C-alpha positions as a Markdown table, in Angstrom:
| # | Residue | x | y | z |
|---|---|---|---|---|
| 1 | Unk | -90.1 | 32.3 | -6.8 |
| 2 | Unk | -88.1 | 30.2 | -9.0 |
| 3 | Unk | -84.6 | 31.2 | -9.1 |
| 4 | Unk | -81.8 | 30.9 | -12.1 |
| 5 | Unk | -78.0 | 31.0 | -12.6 |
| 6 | Unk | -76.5 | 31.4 | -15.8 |
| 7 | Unk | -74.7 | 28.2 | -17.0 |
| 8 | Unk | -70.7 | 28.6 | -17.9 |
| 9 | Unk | -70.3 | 29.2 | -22.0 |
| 10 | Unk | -67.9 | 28.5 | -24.5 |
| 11 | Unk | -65.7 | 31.0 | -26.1 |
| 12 | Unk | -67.1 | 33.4 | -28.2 |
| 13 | Unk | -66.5 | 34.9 | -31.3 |
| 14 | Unk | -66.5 | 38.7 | -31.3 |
| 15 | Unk | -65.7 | 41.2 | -33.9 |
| 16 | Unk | -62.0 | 43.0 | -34.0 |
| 17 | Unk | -63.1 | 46.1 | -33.2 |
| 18 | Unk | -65.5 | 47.7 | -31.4 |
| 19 | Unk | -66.7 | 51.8 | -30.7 |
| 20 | Unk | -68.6 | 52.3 | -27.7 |
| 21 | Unk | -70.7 | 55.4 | -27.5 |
| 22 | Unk | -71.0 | 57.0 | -24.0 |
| 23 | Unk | -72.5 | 59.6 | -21.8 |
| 24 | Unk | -70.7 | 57.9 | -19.1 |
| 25 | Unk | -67.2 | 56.6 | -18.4 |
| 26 | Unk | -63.7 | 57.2 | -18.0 |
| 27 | Unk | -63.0 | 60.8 | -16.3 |
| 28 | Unk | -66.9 | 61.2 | -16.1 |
| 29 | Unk | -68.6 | 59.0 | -13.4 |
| 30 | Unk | -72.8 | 58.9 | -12.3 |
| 31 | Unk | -73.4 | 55.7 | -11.8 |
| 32 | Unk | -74.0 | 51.7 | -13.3 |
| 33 | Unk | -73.4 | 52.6 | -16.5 |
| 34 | Unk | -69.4 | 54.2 | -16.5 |
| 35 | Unk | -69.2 | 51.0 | -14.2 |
| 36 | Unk | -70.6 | 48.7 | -17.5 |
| 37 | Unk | -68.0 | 50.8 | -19.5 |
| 38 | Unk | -65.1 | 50.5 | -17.5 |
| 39 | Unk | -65.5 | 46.5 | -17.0 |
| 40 | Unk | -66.6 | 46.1 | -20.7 |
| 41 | Unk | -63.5 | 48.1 | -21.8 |
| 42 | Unk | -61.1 | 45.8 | -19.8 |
| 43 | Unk | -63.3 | 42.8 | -20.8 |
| 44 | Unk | -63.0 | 43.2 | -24.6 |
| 45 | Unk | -59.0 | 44.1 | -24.5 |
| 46 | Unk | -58.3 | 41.6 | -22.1 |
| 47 | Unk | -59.7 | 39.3 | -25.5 |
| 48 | Unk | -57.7 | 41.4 | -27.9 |
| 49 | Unk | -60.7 | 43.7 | -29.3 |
| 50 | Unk | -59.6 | 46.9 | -30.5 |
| 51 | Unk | -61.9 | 49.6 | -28.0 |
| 52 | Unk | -62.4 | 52.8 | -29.0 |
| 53 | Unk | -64.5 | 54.8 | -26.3 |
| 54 | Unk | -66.4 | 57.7 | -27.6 |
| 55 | Unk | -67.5 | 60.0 | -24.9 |
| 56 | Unk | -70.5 | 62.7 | -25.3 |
| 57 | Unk | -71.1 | 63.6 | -21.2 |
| 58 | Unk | -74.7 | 64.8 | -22.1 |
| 59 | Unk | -75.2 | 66.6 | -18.1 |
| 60 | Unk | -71.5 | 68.3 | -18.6 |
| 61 | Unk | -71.7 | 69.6 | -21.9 |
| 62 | Unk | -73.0 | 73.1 | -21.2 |
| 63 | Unk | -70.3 | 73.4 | -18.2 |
| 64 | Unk | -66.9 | 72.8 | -19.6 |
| 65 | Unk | -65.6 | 73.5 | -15.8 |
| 66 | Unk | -67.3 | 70.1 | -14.7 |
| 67 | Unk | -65.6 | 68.2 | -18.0 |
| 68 | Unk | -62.1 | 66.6 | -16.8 |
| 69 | Unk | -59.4 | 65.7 | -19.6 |
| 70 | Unk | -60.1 | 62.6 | -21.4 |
| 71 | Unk | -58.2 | 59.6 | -20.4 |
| 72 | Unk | -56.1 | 57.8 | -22.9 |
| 73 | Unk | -58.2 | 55.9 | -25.1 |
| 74 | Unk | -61.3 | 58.0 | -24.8 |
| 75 | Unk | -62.3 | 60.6 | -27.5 |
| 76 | Unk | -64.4 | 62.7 | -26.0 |
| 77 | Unk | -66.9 | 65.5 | -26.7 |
| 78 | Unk | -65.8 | 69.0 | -25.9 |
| 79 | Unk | -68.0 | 71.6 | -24.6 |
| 80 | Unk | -70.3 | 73.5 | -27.5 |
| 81 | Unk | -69.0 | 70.6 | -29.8 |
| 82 | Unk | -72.3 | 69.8 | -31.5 |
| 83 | Unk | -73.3 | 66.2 | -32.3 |
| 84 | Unk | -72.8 | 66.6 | -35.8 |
| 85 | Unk | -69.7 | 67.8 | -35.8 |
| 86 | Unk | -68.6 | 65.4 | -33.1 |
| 87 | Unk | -69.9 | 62.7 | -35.5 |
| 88 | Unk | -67.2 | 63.4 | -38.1 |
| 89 | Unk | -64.9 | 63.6 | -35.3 |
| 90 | Unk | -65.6 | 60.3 | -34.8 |
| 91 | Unk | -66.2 | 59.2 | -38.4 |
| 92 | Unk | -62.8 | 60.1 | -39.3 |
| 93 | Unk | -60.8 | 57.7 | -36.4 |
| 94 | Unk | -63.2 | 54.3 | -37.2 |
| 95 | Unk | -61.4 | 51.3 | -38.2 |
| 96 | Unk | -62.9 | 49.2 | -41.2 |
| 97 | Unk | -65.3 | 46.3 | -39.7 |
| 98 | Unk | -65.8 | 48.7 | -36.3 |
| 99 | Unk | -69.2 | 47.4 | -34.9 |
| 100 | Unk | -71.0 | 50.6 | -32.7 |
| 101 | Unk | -72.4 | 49.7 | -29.4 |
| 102 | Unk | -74.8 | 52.8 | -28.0 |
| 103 | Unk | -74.9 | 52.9 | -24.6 |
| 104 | Unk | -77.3 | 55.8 | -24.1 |
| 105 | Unk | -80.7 | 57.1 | -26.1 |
| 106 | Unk | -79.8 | 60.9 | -25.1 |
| 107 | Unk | -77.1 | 60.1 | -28.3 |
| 108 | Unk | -79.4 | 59.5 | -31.1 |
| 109 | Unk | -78.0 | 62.8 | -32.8 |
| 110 | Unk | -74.8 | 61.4 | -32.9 |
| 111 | Unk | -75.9 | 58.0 | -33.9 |
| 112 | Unk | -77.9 | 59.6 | -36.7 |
| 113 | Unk | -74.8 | 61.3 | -37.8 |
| 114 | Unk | -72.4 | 57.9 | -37.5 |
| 115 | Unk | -75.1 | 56.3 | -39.5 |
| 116 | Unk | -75.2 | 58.3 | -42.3 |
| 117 | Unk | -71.2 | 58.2 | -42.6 |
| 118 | Unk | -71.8 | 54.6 | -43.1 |
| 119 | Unk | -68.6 | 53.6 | -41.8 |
| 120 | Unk | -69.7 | 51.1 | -38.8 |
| 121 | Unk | -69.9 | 47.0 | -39.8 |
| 122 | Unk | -73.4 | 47.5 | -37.3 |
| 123 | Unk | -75.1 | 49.7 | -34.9 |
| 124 | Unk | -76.6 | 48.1 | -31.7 |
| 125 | Unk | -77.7 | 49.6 | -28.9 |
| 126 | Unk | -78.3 | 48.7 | -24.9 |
| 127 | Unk | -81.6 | 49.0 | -23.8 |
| 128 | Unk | -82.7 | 51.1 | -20.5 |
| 129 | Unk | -85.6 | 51.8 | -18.7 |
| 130 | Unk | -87.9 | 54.8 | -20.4 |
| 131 | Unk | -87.3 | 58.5 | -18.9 |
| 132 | Unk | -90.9 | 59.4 | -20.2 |
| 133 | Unk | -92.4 | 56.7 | -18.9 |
| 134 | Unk | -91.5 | 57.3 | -15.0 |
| 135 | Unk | -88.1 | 55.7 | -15.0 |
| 136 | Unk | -86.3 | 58.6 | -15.2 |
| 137 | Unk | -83.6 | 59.7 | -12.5 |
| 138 | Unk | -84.8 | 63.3 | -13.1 |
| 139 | Unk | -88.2 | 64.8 | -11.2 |
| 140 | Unk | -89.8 | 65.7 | -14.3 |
| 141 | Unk | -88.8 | 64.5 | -17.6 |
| 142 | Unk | -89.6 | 67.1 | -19.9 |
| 143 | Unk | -90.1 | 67.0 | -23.6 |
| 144 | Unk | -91.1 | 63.5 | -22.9 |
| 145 | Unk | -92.5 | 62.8 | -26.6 |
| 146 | Unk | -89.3 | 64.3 | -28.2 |
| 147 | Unk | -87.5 | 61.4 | -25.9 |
| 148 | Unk | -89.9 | 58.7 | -27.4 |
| 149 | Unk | -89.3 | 59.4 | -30.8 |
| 150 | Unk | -85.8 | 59.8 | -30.3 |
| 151 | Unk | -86.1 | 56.0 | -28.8 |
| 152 | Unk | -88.0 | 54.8 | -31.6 |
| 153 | Unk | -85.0 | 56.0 | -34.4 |
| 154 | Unk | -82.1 | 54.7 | -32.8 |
| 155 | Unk | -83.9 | 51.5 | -32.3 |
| 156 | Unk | -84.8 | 51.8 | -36.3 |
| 157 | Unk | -81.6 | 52.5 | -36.7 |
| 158 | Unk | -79.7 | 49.2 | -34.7 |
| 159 | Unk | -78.9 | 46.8 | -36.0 |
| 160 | Unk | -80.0 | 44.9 | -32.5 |
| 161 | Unk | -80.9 | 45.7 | -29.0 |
| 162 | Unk | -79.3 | 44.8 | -26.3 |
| 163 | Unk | -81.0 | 44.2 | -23.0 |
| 164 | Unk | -79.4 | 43.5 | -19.3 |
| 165 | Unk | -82.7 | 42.1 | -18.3 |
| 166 | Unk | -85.7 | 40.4 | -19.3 |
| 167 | Unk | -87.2 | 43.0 | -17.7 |
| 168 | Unk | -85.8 | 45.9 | -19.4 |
| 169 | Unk | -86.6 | 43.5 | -22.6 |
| 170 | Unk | -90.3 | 43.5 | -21.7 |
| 171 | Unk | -90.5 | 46.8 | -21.3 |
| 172 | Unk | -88.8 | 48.4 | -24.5 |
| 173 | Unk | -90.3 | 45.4 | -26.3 |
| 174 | Unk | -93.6 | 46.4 | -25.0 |
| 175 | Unk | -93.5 | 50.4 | -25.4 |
| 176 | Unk | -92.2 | 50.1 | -29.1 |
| 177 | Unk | -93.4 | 47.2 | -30.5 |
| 178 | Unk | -89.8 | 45.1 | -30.8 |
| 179 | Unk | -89.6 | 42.3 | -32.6 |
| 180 | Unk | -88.7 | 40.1 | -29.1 |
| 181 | Unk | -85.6 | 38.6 | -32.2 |
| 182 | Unk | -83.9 | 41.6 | -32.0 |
| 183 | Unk | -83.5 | 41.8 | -28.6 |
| 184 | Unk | -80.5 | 40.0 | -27.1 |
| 185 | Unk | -80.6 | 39.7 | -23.2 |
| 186 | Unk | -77.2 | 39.6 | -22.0 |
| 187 | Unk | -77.5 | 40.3 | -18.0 |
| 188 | Unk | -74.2 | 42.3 | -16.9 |
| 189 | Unk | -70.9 | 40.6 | -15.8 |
| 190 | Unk | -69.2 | 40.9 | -13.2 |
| 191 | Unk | -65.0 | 40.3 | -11.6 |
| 192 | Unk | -64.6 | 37.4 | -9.5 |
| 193 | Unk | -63.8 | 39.0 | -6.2 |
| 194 | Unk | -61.2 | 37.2 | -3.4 |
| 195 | Unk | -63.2 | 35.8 | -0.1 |
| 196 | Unk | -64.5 | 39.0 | 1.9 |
| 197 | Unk | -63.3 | 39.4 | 5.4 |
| 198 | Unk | -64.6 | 37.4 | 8.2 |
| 199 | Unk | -68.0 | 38.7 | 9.7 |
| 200 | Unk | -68.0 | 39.5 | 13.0 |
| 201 | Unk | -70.5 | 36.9 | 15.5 |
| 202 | Unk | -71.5 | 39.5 | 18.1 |
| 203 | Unk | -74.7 | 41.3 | 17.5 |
| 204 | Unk | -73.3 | 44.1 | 19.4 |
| 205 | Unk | -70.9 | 44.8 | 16.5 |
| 206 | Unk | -72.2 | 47.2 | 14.0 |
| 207 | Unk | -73.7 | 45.7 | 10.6 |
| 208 | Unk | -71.7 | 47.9 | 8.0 |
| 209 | Unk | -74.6 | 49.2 | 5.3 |
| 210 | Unk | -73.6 | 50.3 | 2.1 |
| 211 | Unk | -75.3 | 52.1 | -0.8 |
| 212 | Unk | -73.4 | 52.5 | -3.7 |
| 213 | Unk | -74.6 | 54.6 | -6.5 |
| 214 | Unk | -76.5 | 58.3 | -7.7 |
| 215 | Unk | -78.5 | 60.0 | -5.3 |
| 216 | Unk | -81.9 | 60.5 | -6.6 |
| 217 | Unk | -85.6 | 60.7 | -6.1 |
| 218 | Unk | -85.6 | 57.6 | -8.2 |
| 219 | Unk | -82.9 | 55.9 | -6.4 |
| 220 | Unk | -85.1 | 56.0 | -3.5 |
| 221 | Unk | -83.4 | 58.9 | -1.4 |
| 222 | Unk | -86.1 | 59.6 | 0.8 |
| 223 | Unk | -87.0 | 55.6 | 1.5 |
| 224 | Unk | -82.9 | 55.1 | 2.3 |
| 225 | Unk | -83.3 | 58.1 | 4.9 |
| 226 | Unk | -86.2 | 56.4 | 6.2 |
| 227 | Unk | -84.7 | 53.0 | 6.8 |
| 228 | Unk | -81.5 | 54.7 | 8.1 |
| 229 | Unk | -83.1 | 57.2 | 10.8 |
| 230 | Unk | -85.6 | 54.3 | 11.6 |
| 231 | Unk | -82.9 | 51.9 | 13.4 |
| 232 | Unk | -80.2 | 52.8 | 16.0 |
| 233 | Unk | -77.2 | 54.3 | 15.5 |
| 234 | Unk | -75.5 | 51.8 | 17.4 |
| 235 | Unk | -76.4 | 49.1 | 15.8 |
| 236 | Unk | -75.7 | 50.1 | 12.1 |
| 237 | Unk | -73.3 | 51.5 | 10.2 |
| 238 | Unk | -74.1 | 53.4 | 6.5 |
| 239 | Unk | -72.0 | 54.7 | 4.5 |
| 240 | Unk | -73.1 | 56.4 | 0.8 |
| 241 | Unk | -70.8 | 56.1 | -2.8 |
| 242 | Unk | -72.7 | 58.4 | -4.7 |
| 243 | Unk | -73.5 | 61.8 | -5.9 |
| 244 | Unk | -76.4 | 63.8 | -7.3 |
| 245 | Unk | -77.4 | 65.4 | -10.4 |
| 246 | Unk | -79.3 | 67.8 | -8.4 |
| 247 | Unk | -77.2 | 68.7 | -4.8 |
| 248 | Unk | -80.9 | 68.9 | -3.0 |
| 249 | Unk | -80.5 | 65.4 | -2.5 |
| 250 | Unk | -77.1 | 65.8 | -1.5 |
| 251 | Unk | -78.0 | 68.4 | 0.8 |
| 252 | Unk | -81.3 | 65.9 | 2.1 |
| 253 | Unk | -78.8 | 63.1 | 2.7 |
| 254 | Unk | -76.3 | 64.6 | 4.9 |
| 255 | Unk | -79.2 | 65.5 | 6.5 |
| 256 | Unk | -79.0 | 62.0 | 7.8 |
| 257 | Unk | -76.9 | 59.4 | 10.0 |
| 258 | Unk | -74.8 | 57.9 | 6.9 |
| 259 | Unk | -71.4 | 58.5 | 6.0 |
| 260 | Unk | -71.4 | 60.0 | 2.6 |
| 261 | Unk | -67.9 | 59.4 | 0.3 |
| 262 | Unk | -68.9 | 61.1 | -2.4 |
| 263 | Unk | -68.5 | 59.7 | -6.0 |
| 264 | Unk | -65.4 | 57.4 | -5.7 |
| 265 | Unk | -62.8 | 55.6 | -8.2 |
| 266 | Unk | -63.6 | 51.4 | -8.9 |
| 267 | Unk | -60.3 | 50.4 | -7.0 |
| 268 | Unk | -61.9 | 52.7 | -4.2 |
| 269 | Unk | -65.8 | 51.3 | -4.7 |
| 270 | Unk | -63.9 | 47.8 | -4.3 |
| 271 | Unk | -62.2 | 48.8 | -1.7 |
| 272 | Unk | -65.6 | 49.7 | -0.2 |
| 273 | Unk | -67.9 | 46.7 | -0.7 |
| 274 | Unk | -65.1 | 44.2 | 0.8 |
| 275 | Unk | -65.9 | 45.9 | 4.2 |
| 276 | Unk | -69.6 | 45.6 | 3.6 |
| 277 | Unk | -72.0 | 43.0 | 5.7 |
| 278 | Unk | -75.2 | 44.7 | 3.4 |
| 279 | Unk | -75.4 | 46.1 | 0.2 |
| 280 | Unk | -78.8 | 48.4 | 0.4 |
| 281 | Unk | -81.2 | 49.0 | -2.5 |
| 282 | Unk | -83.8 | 51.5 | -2.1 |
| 283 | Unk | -84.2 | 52.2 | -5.5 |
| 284 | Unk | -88.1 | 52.4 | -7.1 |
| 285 | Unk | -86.4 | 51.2 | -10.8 |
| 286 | Unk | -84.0 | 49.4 | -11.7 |
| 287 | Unk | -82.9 | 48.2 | -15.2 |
| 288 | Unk | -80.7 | 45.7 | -14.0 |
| 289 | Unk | -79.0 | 46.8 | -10.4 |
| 290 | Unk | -75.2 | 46.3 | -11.3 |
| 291 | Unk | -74.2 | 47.6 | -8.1 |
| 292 | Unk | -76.5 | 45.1 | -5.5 |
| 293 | Unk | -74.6 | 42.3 | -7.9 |
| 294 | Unk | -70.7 | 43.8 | -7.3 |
| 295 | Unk | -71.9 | 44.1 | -3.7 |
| 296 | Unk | -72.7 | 40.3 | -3.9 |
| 297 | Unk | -69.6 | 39.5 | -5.4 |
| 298 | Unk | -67.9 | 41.2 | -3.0 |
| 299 | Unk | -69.8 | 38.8 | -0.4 |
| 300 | Unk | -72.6 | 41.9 | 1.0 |
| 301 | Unk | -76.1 | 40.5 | 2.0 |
| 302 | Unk | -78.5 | 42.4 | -0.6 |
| 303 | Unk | -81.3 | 44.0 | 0.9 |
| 304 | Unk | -84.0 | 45.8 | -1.7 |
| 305 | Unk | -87.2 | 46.6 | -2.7 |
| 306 | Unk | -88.2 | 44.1 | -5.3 |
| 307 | Unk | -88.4 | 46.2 | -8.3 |
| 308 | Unk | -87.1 | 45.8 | -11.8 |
| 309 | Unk | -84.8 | 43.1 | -12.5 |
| 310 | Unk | -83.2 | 42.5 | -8.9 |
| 311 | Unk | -85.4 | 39.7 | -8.4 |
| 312 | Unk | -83.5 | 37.7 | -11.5 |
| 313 | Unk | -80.5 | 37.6 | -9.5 |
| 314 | Unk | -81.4 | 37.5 | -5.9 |
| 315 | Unk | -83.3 | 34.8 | -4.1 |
| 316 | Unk | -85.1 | 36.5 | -1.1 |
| 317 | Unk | -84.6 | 34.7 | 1.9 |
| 318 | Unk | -81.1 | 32.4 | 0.3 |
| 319 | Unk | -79.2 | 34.8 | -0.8 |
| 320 | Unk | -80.5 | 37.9 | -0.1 |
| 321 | Unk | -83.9 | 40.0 | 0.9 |
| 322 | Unk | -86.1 | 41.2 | -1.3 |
| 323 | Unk | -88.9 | 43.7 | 0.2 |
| 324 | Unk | -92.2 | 45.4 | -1.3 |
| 325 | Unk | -91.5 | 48.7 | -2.5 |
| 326 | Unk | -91.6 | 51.5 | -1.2 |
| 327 | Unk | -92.2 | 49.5 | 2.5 |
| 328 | Unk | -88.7 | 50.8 | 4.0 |
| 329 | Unk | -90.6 | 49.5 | 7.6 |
| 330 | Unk | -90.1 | 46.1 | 6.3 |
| 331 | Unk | -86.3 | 46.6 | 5.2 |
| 332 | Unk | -86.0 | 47.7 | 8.2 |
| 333 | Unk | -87.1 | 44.7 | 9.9 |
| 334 | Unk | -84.9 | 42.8 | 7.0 |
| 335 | Unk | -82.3 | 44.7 | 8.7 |
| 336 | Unk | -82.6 | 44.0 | 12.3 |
| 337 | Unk | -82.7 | 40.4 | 11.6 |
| 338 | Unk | -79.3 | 40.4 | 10.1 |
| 339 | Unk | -78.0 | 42.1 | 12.6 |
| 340 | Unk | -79.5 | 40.1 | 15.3 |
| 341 | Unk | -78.5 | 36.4 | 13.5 |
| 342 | Unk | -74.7 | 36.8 | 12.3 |
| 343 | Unk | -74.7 | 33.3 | 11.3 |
| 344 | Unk | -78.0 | 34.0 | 8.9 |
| 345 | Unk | -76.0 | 36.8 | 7.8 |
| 346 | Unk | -72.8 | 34.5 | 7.2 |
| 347 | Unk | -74.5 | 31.7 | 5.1 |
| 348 | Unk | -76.6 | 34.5 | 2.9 |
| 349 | Unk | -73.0 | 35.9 | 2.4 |
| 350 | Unk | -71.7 | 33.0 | 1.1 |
| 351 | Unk | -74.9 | 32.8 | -1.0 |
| 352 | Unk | -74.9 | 35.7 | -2.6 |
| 353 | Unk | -71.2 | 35.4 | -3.4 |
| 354 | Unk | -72.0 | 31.8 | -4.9 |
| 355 | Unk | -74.7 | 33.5 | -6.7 |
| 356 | Unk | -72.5 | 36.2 | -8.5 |
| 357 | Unk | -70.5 | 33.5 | -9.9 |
| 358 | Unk | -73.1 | 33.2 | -12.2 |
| 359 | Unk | -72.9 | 36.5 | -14.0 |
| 360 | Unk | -69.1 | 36.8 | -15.9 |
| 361 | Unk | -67.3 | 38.9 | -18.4 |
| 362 | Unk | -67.6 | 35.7 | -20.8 |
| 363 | Unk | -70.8 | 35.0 | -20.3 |
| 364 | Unk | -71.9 | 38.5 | -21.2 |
| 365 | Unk | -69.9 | 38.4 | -23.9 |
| 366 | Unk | -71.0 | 35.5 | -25.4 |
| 367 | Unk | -74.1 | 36.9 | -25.7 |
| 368 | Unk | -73.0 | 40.2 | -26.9 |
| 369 | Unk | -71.1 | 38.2 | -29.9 |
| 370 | Unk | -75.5 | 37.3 | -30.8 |
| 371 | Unk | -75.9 | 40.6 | -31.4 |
| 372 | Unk | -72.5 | 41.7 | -32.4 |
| 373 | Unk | -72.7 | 39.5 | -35.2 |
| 374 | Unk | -75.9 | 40.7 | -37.1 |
């Protein structure tokens, strides 16, 4: 397997202002995406862009109890609020020369609304893996040709397309016929992270496992309890930053040996990966795998299944594992290994933090600016 690292880039040009459409961010948290958000947000400030974030929780909207108060910054979509109507919301608090960055295809209602308002410079949108097609983090997608069509307009209706992978490129590019020159691949960024703690030498110390992200079938809930009930308790430590969608698979994993913390706050989920020796993957799909790469940053061993794009930032056996899916007998034996040879488990630490290096705020930007451009 031939593996890459992004070169360093020049500075960018990016336009003065920018709305991001979300189902995820600020007070409402599931997973990689309200982490993209977040660091994107402090990303594009940090360069003097004018961020608006415009917030449509799409799994809170028909329970106003579960929707916290917006954050400053954030306009966000109240309960019963339909899209049209949030739209104009919206429509009226744009800036002249705003450039709309859709973060989710469950928003094409709005987006069809914002379009017509023609009040955005562009409209590009950030590619993810299909619900219809088996990559959804539900059990059973339904409507499933309603979600394809939905798909197909707000790709008609970008300006460009914005993929985290060439993975996720291939696929979208494949299921709807994209034009590959509308696609942009600009693979997340990451924050530089200090030097993790020292890792202890003796095997009979605990090897610190952490998973960090939703619980779902998807997510591979059932492989993690697996791997985690396979080895002994003595010998490895796992600890869960997550929630579910559905609380069966909350109620599944504390069925288990790990320590679950619930969904936690990014100084907390920082907090968290400096104490890790392994960042865990189960997960069956993966449009780019943001978490594995913070827990790399953070100086955590990935272990995974090789699926999706994991395998364009890790470098089984350097910096990392990478195991067939759904074989959790073989992370397991992944495991044990690391846990057995701390100073293997040292020098993939240091590679995986050297790796992360490769994946910054500017580079992602820089390509951004490609598509922000059009």
């Amino acid at each position: 397997m031939t593996c890459t690292t992004l070169i360093t880039d020049d500075q960018t040009q990016l336009p003065d202002r920018v709305m991001i459409l979300t189902s995820e961010g600020g007070p409402v948290r599931w997973g990689g995406l309200a982490t993209y958000v977040d660091g994107l947000t402090q990303a594009l400030r940090a360069r003097g862009i004018d961020v608006q974030i415009a917030l449509s929780p799409t799994h809170l909207l028909n329970d106003s109890a579960g929707l916290q108060s917006a954050s400053d910054g954030v306009i966000q979509r109240s309960a019963n609020e339909s899209a049209v109507d949030f739209a104009n919301r919206l429509a009226g608090q744009v800036k002249p020369g705003t450039v709309l960055y859709v973060q989710d295809p469950t928003l094409v209602e709005v987006v069809i609304a914002l379009a017509i308002s023609n009040r955005f410079r562009s409209i590009i949108t950030i590619l993810h893996l299909p619900s219809y097609d088996g990559f959804s983090y539900f059990d059973q997608p339904e409507e499933a040709e309603r979600l394809r069509h939905d798909e197909a307009r707000l790709f008609r209706l970008s300006n460009k397309l914005v993929a985290p992978s060439r993975f996720a490129a291939d696929i979208i590019g494949r299921i709807h016929h994209v034009d590959p020159a509308r696609i942009v691949v600009a693979p997340h960024g990451v924050a530089s992270r200090p030097t993790p703690r020292s890792r202890q030498n003796a095997p009979e110390s605990p090897l610190r496992v952490v998973s960090v992200g939703r619980i779902a079938k998807q997510k591979g809930v059932y492989e993690f309890l697996e791997v985690a009930n396979a080895v002994q308790s003595n010998c490895f430590e796992f600890v869960v930053a997550g929630r579910a969608l559905d609380m069966r698979y909350t109620d599944l994993m504390s069925t288990g040996p790990a320590k679950l913390l619930g969904q936690l706050s990014r100084s907390e989920t920082d907090e968290l990966l400096s104490t890790a020796d392994v960042i865990l993957s189960t997960s069956l799909h993966e449009t780019f795998g943001l978490s594995v790469l913070e827990g790399m940053a953070a100086g955590a061993v990935p272990v995974a299944f090789d699926v999706g794009a994991l395998s364009e930032f890790i470098c089984d056996g350097i910096d990392g594992a990478l195991v067939a899916p759904l074989q959790p007998d073989r992370m397991v034996a992944r495991l044990l290994e690391l846990h057995l040879d701390r100073e293997l488990l040292q020098q993939m630490s240091d590679a995986a933090q050297l790796s992360a290096t490769g994946f910054t705020w500017n580079q992602h930007l820089r390509r951004l600016a490609e598509a922000f451009a059009e």
